[in-house]
């Protein structure tokens, strides 16, 4: 995976900083107004009924606040939080150990829940619906299923690929929220809060400069803010304005549209080496010196979302916008330029 500052992944050394900067309740949480309002209603109704909250499923791209919202659910319900992930639960026994140790009202957060093993999924169905699991003792004809009652708990599942969740699991969640990318104004609010916590002086233009390059993702915005802080510290600049923020991000190869080195390498190869395409993914990956999975999972989602790259039945193609972004003249056949074009997928 990419180690770029614009990757939505999270490095281990960043987790402490991220934890300190996370909002602690729904009032502090910026953005996602629809999900925030709906989740607030679910939690408030649960408290008024004196019962645990319904199970919550949060979906959306990485870096938009799914883990933060899970922590807020536990905080709002004044309940302890247990954190695990789908890949960490290898079999039903691992899940049974976690479920059997939960206390009443506890919130269990499962990140990347779509990566649970099938036996663990099937155990989770019963646990979510009836607060019970069946522990199988012995093997073969002598095996016996012992029912184990569980205290009422709330499961918060997070996934970046909701389509991979089996329908029986998805249907057992009482509330499902899909997180959207943030607007620039919302990212500026996120940055203002983070700047206060980092004791930074940033101008309005400085916030706008960082937010415009953050790909609509708060995690990336906070990461870029820390890199700009480092640049300002080294250069003895006490106030971060648009010029300072731009210079810092240019040094980290994040351009005005939020593209990083890998993104520009993909577009440059597509336009200059292959005439705008179509070209296959593996060929394009070899041209930029990366693995095909890295190009497909790290670079392509943002490029497609920004209308800079298209997927067709014959391969990847550069749009007219990508030619313009590179300062090149788009050929007449480029999607978005003139006349008939091949349909994008």
Short mmCIF file of C-alpha atoms in Angstrom, two decimals:
data_model
loop_
_atom_site.label_atom_id
_atom_site.label_comp_id
_atom_site.label_asym_id
_atom_site.label_seq_id
_atom_site.Cartn_x
_atom_site.Cartn_y
_atom_site.Cartn_z
CA UNK A 1 0.00 0.00 0.00
CA UNK A 2 1.00 3.59 -0.54
CA UNK A 3 2.84 5.48 2.19
CA UNK A 4 1.71 8.82 0.76
CA UNK A 5 0.48 11.61 3.04
CA UNK A 6 -2.76 11.52 1.06
CA UNK A 7 -3.42 7.84 1.78
CA UNK A 8 -6.49 7.33 3.95
CA UNK A 9 -4.71 4.48 5.77
CA UNK A 10 -3.49 5.00 9.30
CA UNK A 11 0.08 4.41 10.46
CA UNK A 12 0.61 3.06 14.01
CA UNK A 13 2.53 6.13 15.20
CA UNK A 14 -0.39 8.35 14.19
CA UNK A 15 -2.94 6.58 16.31
CA UNK A 16 -2.13 8.42 19.55
CA UNK A 17 -2.49 11.79 17.84
CA UNK A 18 -5.67 10.70 16.10
CA UNK A 19 -7.15 9.49 19.39
CA UNK A 20 -6.42 12.81 21.09
CA UNK A 21 -8.04 14.77 18.26
CA UNK A 22 -11.21 12.68 17.99
CA UNK A 23 -14.48 14.37 19.06
CA UNK A 24 -15.95 12.90 22.21
CA UNK A 25 -19.68 13.38 21.48
CA UNK A 26 -22.08 13.99 18.60
CA UNK A 27 -22.15 17.75 19.24
CA UNK A 28 -18.41 17.97 18.60
CA UNK A 29 -18.55 15.72 15.53
CA UNK A 30 -18.26 17.76 12.32
CA UNK A 31 -20.03 16.81 9.10
CA UNK A 32 -22.32 13.88 8.25
CA UNK A 33 -25.43 15.83 9.41
CA UNK A 34 -27.93 13.19 8.30
CA UNK A 35 -26.13 10.26 9.93
CA UNK A 36 -25.44 12.31 13.05
CA UNK A 37 -29.09 13.31 13.41
CA UNK A 38 -30.39 9.80 12.84
CA UNK A 39 -27.86 8.23 15.21
CA UNK A 40 -28.64 10.82 17.88
CA UNK A 41 -32.32 9.87 17.70
CA UNK A 42 -31.52 6.15 17.98
CA UNK A 43 -29.31 6.65 21.03
CA UNK A 44 -31.66 9.08 22.77
CA UNK A 45 -34.64 6.75 22.30
CA UNK A 46 -32.63 3.84 23.71
CA UNK A 47 -31.76 5.84 26.80
CA UNK A 48 -35.37 6.88 27.32
CA UNK A 49 -36.47 3.22 27.07
CA UNK A 50 -33.72 2.17 29.45
CA UNK A 51 -32.41 -0.42 26.98
CA UNK A 52 -29.21 -0.95 25.07
CA UNK A 53 -29.02 0.75 21.69
CA UNK A 54 -29.83 -1.14 18.51
CA UNK A 55 -26.90 -2.60 16.58
CA UNK A 56 -25.29 -0.01 14.29
CA UNK A 57 -23.66 -0.52 10.89
CA UNK A 58 -21.45 2.27 9.52
CA UNK A 59 -20.23 2.11 5.94
CA UNK A 60 -18.15 4.35 3.72
CA UNK A 61 -14.59 5.00 2.52
CA UNK A 62 -11.72 5.00 5.06
CA UNK A 63 -10.94 8.12 7.07
CA UNK A 64 -14.46 9.57 7.33
CA UNK A 65 -15.11 8.87 11.02
CA UNK A 66 -16.55 5.36 11.43
CA UNK A 67 -14.27 4.51 14.37
CA UNK A 68 -14.90 7.92 15.93
CA UNK A 69 -18.67 7.40 15.73
CA UNK A 70 -18.32 3.97 17.36
CA UNK A 71 -16.47 5.60 20.26
CA UNK A 72 -19.14 8.28 20.45
CA UNK A 73 -21.88 5.62 20.65
CA UNK A 74 -20.17 4.14 23.72
CA UNK A 75 -19.64 7.60 25.23
CA UNK A 76 -23.25 8.70 24.65
CA UNK A 77 -24.56 5.46 26.16
CA UNK A 78 -22.06 5.73 29.03
CA UNK A 79 -20.95 2.20 28.30
CA UNK A 80 -17.53 0.52 28.02
CA UNK A 81 -16.13 -0.05 24.54
CA UNK A 82 -14.52 -3.24 23.21
CA UNK A 83 -12.63 -2.91 19.91
CA UNK A 84 -11.76 -5.69 17.49
CA UNK A 85 -11.78 -6.29 13.74
CA UNK A 86 -12.96 -8.86 11.22
CA UNK A 87 -9.47 -10.04 10.20
CA UNK A 88 -8.48 -10.53 13.85
CA UNK A 89 -11.30 -13.01 14.44
CA UNK A 90 -10.09 -16.15 12.70
CA UNK A 91 -12.78 -18.58 13.83
CA UNK A 92 -15.97 -18.90 15.83
CA UNK A 93 -14.01 -19.67 19.00
CA UNK A 94 -12.30 -16.27 18.87
CA UNK A 95 -15.67 -14.54 18.59
CA UNK A 96 -17.20 -16.69 21.34
CA UNK A 97 -14.37 -15.65 23.70
CA UNK A 98 -15.07 -11.98 23.02
CA UNK A 99 -18.85 -12.25 23.30
CA UNK A 100 -18.79 -14.31 26.50
CA UNK A 101 -16.66 -11.68 28.25
CA UNK A 102 -18.93 -8.72 27.42
CA UNK A 103 -20.71 -6.94 30.24
CA UNK A 104 -24.29 -5.71 30.09
CA UNK A 105 -24.68 -2.67 27.84
CA UNK A 106 -21.13 -2.89 26.51
CA UNK A 107 -20.44 -1.65 22.98
CA UNK A 108 -18.51 -4.04 20.74
CA UNK A 109 -16.89 -2.36 17.74
CA UNK A 110 -15.91 -4.63 14.84
CA UNK A 111 -13.93 -2.82 12.15
CA UNK A 112 -13.89 -4.28 8.61
CA UNK A 113 -16.75 -6.53 9.62
CA UNK A 114 -17.12 -7.80 6.06
CA UNK A 115 -13.89 -9.77 6.54
CA UNK A 116 -15.26 -12.02 9.28
CA UNK A 117 -14.90 -15.74 8.65
CA UNK A 118 -18.09 -17.60 7.75
CA UNK A 119 -18.30 -19.62 11.02
CA UNK A 120 -17.90 -16.41 13.03
CA UNK A 121 -20.60 -14.71 10.93
CA UNK A 122 -23.06 -17.51 11.61
CA UNK A 123 -22.37 -17.32 15.35
CA UNK A 124 -22.86 -13.55 15.25
CA UNK A 125 -26.36 -13.92 13.76
CA UNK A 126 -27.66 -15.63 16.90
CA UNK A 127 -25.71 -13.36 19.24
CA UNK A 128 -27.12 -10.20 17.67
CA UNK A 129 -30.71 -11.41 17.55
CA UNK A 130 -31.16 -13.50 20.69
CA UNK A 131 -28.08 -12.56 22.76
CA UNK A 132 -27.07 -16.19 22.84
CA UNK A 133 -24.34 -18.38 21.36
CA UNK A 134 -24.08 -22.14 21.10
CA UNK A 135 -20.77 -23.58 22.23
CA UNK A 136 -20.02 -26.95 20.60
CA UNK A 137 -18.26 -29.39 22.92
CA UNK A 138 -16.72 -32.58 21.52
CA UNK A 139 -16.48 -33.85 17.96
CA UNK A 140 -18.42 -36.11 15.65
CA UNK A 141 -21.48 -38.00 16.87
CA UNK A 142 -20.69 -37.14 20.48
CA UNK A 143 -20.61 -33.38 19.94
CA UNK A 144 -22.98 -31.37 22.11
CA UNK A 145 -24.14 -27.76 21.68
CA UNK A 146 -24.30 -25.89 24.98
CA UNK A 147 -26.32 -22.62 24.84
CA UNK A 148 -24.61 -19.67 26.48
CA UNK A 149 -26.73 -16.65 27.37
CA UNK A 150 -25.14 -13.25 26.69
CA UNK A 151 -25.89 -9.94 28.40
CA UNK A 152 -27.55 -7.37 26.12
CA UNK A 153 -24.89 -5.49 24.16
CA UNK A 154 -24.62 -3.15 21.17
CA UNK A 155 -22.62 -4.17 18.13
CA UNK A 156 -21.17 -1.37 16.00
CA UNK A 157 -19.88 -2.70 12.70
CA UNK A 158 -17.78 -0.68 10.26
CA UNK A 159 -17.07 -1.57 6.66
CA UNK A 160 -15.53 0.05 3.61
CA UNK A 161 -17.27 -2.50 1.35
CA UNK A 162 -20.89 -2.85 2.41
CA UNK A 163 -21.68 -4.89 -0.70
CA UNK A 164 -19.61 -7.78 0.66
CA UNK A 165 -21.77 -8.13 3.77
CA UNK A 166 -24.17 -11.09 3.53
CA UNK A 167 -27.83 -10.06 3.66
CA UNK A 168 -28.61 -12.02 6.89
CA UNK A 169 -25.91 -10.08 8.74
CA UNK A 170 -26.82 -6.71 7.24
CA UNK A 171 -30.50 -7.17 8.11
CA UNK A 172 -29.75 -7.68 11.80
CA UNK A 173 -28.51 -4.13 12.26
CA UNK A 174 -31.17 -1.78 13.60
CA UNK A 175 -29.51 1.31 12.12
CA UNK A 176 -27.36 1.64 9.01
CA UNK A 177 -25.49 4.85 8.21
CA UNK A 178 -23.45 5.59 5.11
CA UNK A 179 -20.74 8.23 5.51
CA UNK A 180 -20.15 10.62 2.61
CA UNK A 181 -17.04 12.58 1.64
CA UNK A 182 -16.77 15.99 3.31
CA UNK A 183 -17.21 19.37 1.64
CA UNK A 184 -14.39 21.91 1.81
CA UNK A 185 -16.31 23.99 4.37
CA UNK A 186 -16.73 20.95 6.62
CA UNK A 187 -13.05 20.10 6.32
CA UNK A 188 -12.15 23.64 7.32
CA UNK A 189 -14.22 23.19 10.50
CA UNK A 190 -12.36 19.93 11.21
CA UNK A 191 -9.03 21.71 10.68
CA UNK A 192 -9.99 24.62 12.94
CA UNK A 193 -10.74 22.24 15.79
CA UNK A 194 -7.50 20.35 15.23
CA UNK A 195 -5.47 23.57 15.01
CA UNK A 196 -6.74 24.62 18.44
CA UNK A 197 -5.72 21.27 19.91
CA UNK A 198 -2.28 21.52 18.27
CA UNK A 199 -1.91 25.16 19.39
CA UNK A 200 -1.42 26.42 15.82
CA UNK A 201 -2.18 29.84 14.36
CA UNK A 202 -3.65 29.37 10.90
CA UNK A 203 -5.30 31.99 8.70
CA UNK A 204 -8.59 31.44 6.89
CA UNK A 205 -6.71 31.17 3.60
CA UNK A 206 -4.35 28.65 5.18
CA UNK A 207 -7.27 26.45 6.25
CA UNK A 208 -8.77 26.70 2.77
CA UNK A 209 -5.48 25.73 1.15
CA UNK A 210 -5.16 22.57 3.27
CA UNK A 211 -8.84 21.62 3.00
CA UNK A 212 -8.82 21.92 -0.79
CA UNK A 213 -6.06 19.30 -1.02
CA UNK A 214 -7.55 16.84 1.49
CA UNK A 215 -9.65 14.68 -0.87
CA UNK A 216 -12.79 15.24 1.17
CA UNK A 217 -11.37 13.12 4.02
CA UNK A 218 -10.86 14.39 7.62
CA UNK A 219 -8.07 11.90 8.34
CA UNK A 220 -6.08 13.21 5.38
CA UNK A 221 -6.86 16.82 6.36
CA UNK A 222 -5.48 16.28 9.87
CA UNK A 223 -2.42 14.53 8.47
CA UNK A 224 -1.69 17.37 6.06
CA UNK A 225 -2.17 19.89 8.88
CA UNK A 226 0.52 18.10 10.91
CA UNK A 227 2.90 18.10 7.94
CA UNK A 228 2.29 21.83 7.42
CA UNK A 229 2.94 22.35 11.13
CA UNK A 230 6.29 20.58 10.78
CA UNK A 231 7.21 22.74 7.79
CA UNK A 232 6.29 25.94 9.65
CA UNK A 233 8.27 24.86 12.72
CA UNK A 234 11.42 24.13 10.71
CA UNK A 235 11.12 27.38 8.75
CA UNK A 236 10.42 29.50 11.84
CA UNK A 237 6.95 30.56 10.63
CA UNK A 238 4.58 31.23 13.50
CA UNK A 239 1.46 31.87 11.42
CA UNK A 240 0.41 29.44 8.73
CA UNK A 241 -1.06 31.32 5.79
CA UNK A 242 -1.98 30.18 2.29
CA UNK A 243 1.56 30.70 1.02
CA UNK A 244 3.12 28.64 3.83
CA UNK A 245 0.53 25.87 3.53
CA UNK A 246 0.97 25.76 -0.23
CA UNK A 247 4.77 25.63 0.01
CA UNK A 248 4.64 22.84 2.59
CA UNK A 249 2.20 20.71 0.62
CA UNK A 250 4.09 21.30 -2.62
CA UNK A 251 7.17 19.94 -0.89
CA UNK A 252 5.19 16.81 0.02
CA UNK A 253 4.09 16.58 -3.64
CA UNK A 254 0.42 17.19 -2.95
CA UNK A 255 -0.85 19.47 -5.70
CA UNK A 256 -3.71 21.96 -5.72
CA UNK A 257 -6.28 19.29 -6.58
CA UNK A 258 -5.06 16.86 -3.93
CA UNK A 259 -3.18 14.55 -6.29
CA UNK A 260 0.05 13.04 -4.98
CA UNK A 261 3.07 11.55 -6.75
CA UNK A 262 1.37 8.24 -7.55
CA UNK A 263 -1.77 9.90 -8.89
CA UNK A 264 0.19 12.15 -11.22
CA UNK A 265 2.42 9.26 -12.30
CA UNK A 266 -0.66 7.26 -13.31
CA UNK A 267 -2.12 10.17 -15.29
CA UNK A 268 1.22 11.04 -16.90
CA UNK A 269 1.83 7.45 -18.01
CA UNK A 270 -1.74 7.16 -19.29
CA UNK A 271 -1.55 10.39 -21.31
CA UNK A 272 2.05 10.52 -22.46
CA UNK A 273 2.99 6.84 -22.83
CA UNK A 274 -0.33 5.40 -23.96
CA UNK A 275 -1.97 8.35 -25.68
CA UNK A 276 -4.82 8.50 -23.19
CA UNK A 277 -5.66 4.79 -23.37
CA UNK A 278 -7.45 2.51 -23.17
CA UNK A 279 -4.76 0.53 -21.38
CA UNK A 280 -4.95 -2.47 -19.04
CA UNK A 281 -4.45 -2.12 -15.29
CA UNK A 282 -1.39 -4.42 -15.14
CA UNK A 283 0.29 -2.55 -18.01
CA UNK A 284 -0.40 0.80 -16.36
CA UNK A 285 0.95 -0.48 -13.03
CA UNK A 286 4.19 -1.66 -14.64
CA UNK A 287 4.56 1.75 -16.32
CA UNK A 288 4.48 3.55 -12.95
CA UNK A 289 6.53 0.92 -11.08
CA UNK A 290 3.78 -0.10 -8.66
CA UNK A 291 1.73 -3.20 -7.95
CA UNK A 292 -1.58 -3.44 -9.78
CA UNK A 293 -3.41 -3.60 -6.42
CA UNK A 294 -1.79 -0.34 -5.31
CA UNK A 295 -2.87 1.48 -8.45
CA UNK A 296 -6.38 0.05 -8.27
CA UNK A 297 -7.00 0.56 -4.55
CA UNK A 298 -4.95 3.67 -3.76
CA UNK A 299 -4.85 5.87 -6.85
CA UNK A 300 -7.86 4.97 -8.96
CA UNK A 301 -10.76 5.66 -6.54
CA UNK A 302 -9.84 9.34 -6.16
CA UNK A 303 -8.97 9.80 -9.83
CA UNK A 304 -12.29 8.29 -10.92
CA UNK A 305 -14.22 10.34 -8.35
CA UNK A 306 -12.59 13.53 -9.61
CA UNK A 307 -13.37 12.67 -13.22
CA UNK A 308 -9.71 12.36 -14.19
CA UNK A 309 -9.74 8.70 -15.13
CA UNK A 310 -12.34 6.41 -16.61
CA UNK A 311 -12.81 2.65 -16.71
CA UNK A 312 -14.07 1.14 -19.94
CA UNK A 313 -14.51 -2.48 -21.08
CA UNK A 314 -11.13 -2.23 -22.85
CA UNK A 315 -9.15 -0.59 -20.03
CA UNK A 316 -8.36 2.71 -18.33
CA UNK A 317 -8.73 5.97 -20.25
CA UNK A 318 -7.70 9.55 -19.49
CA UNK A 319 -10.51 12.12 -19.54
CA UNK A 320 -10.21 15.61 -20.95
CA UNK A 321 -9.92 16.92 -17.38
CA UNK A 322 -6.77 14.84 -16.77
CA UNK A 323 -5.10 16.22 -19.90
CA UNK A 324 -5.91 19.75 -18.75
CA UNK A 325 -4.63 19.05 -15.24
CA UNK A 326 -1.28 17.98 -16.69
CA UNK A 327 -1.17 21.10 -18.88
CA UNK A 328 -1.60 19.09 -22.09
CA UNK A 329 -3.99 19.50 -25.00
CA UNK A 330 -6.72 16.85 -24.90
CA UNK A 331 -7.26 14.92 -28.13
CA UNK A 332 -10.68 15.12 -29.70
CA UNK A 333 -11.56 11.56 -28.69
CA UNK A 334 -10.90 12.07 -24.95
CA UNK A 335 -14.00 11.51 -22.76
CA UNK A 336 -15.47 14.87 -21.86
CA UNK A 337 -13.87 16.65 -24.82
CA UNK A 338 -15.83 16.25 -28.05
CA UNK A 339 -18.43 14.02 -29.62
CA UNK A 340 -18.99 10.33 -29.03
CA UNK A 341 -16.87 8.56 -26.46
CA UNK A 342 -16.68 5.04 -25.14
CA UNK A 343 -18.96 4.53 -22.09
CA UNK A 344 -17.20 4.72 -18.73
CA UNK A 345 -17.84 2.03 -16.14
#
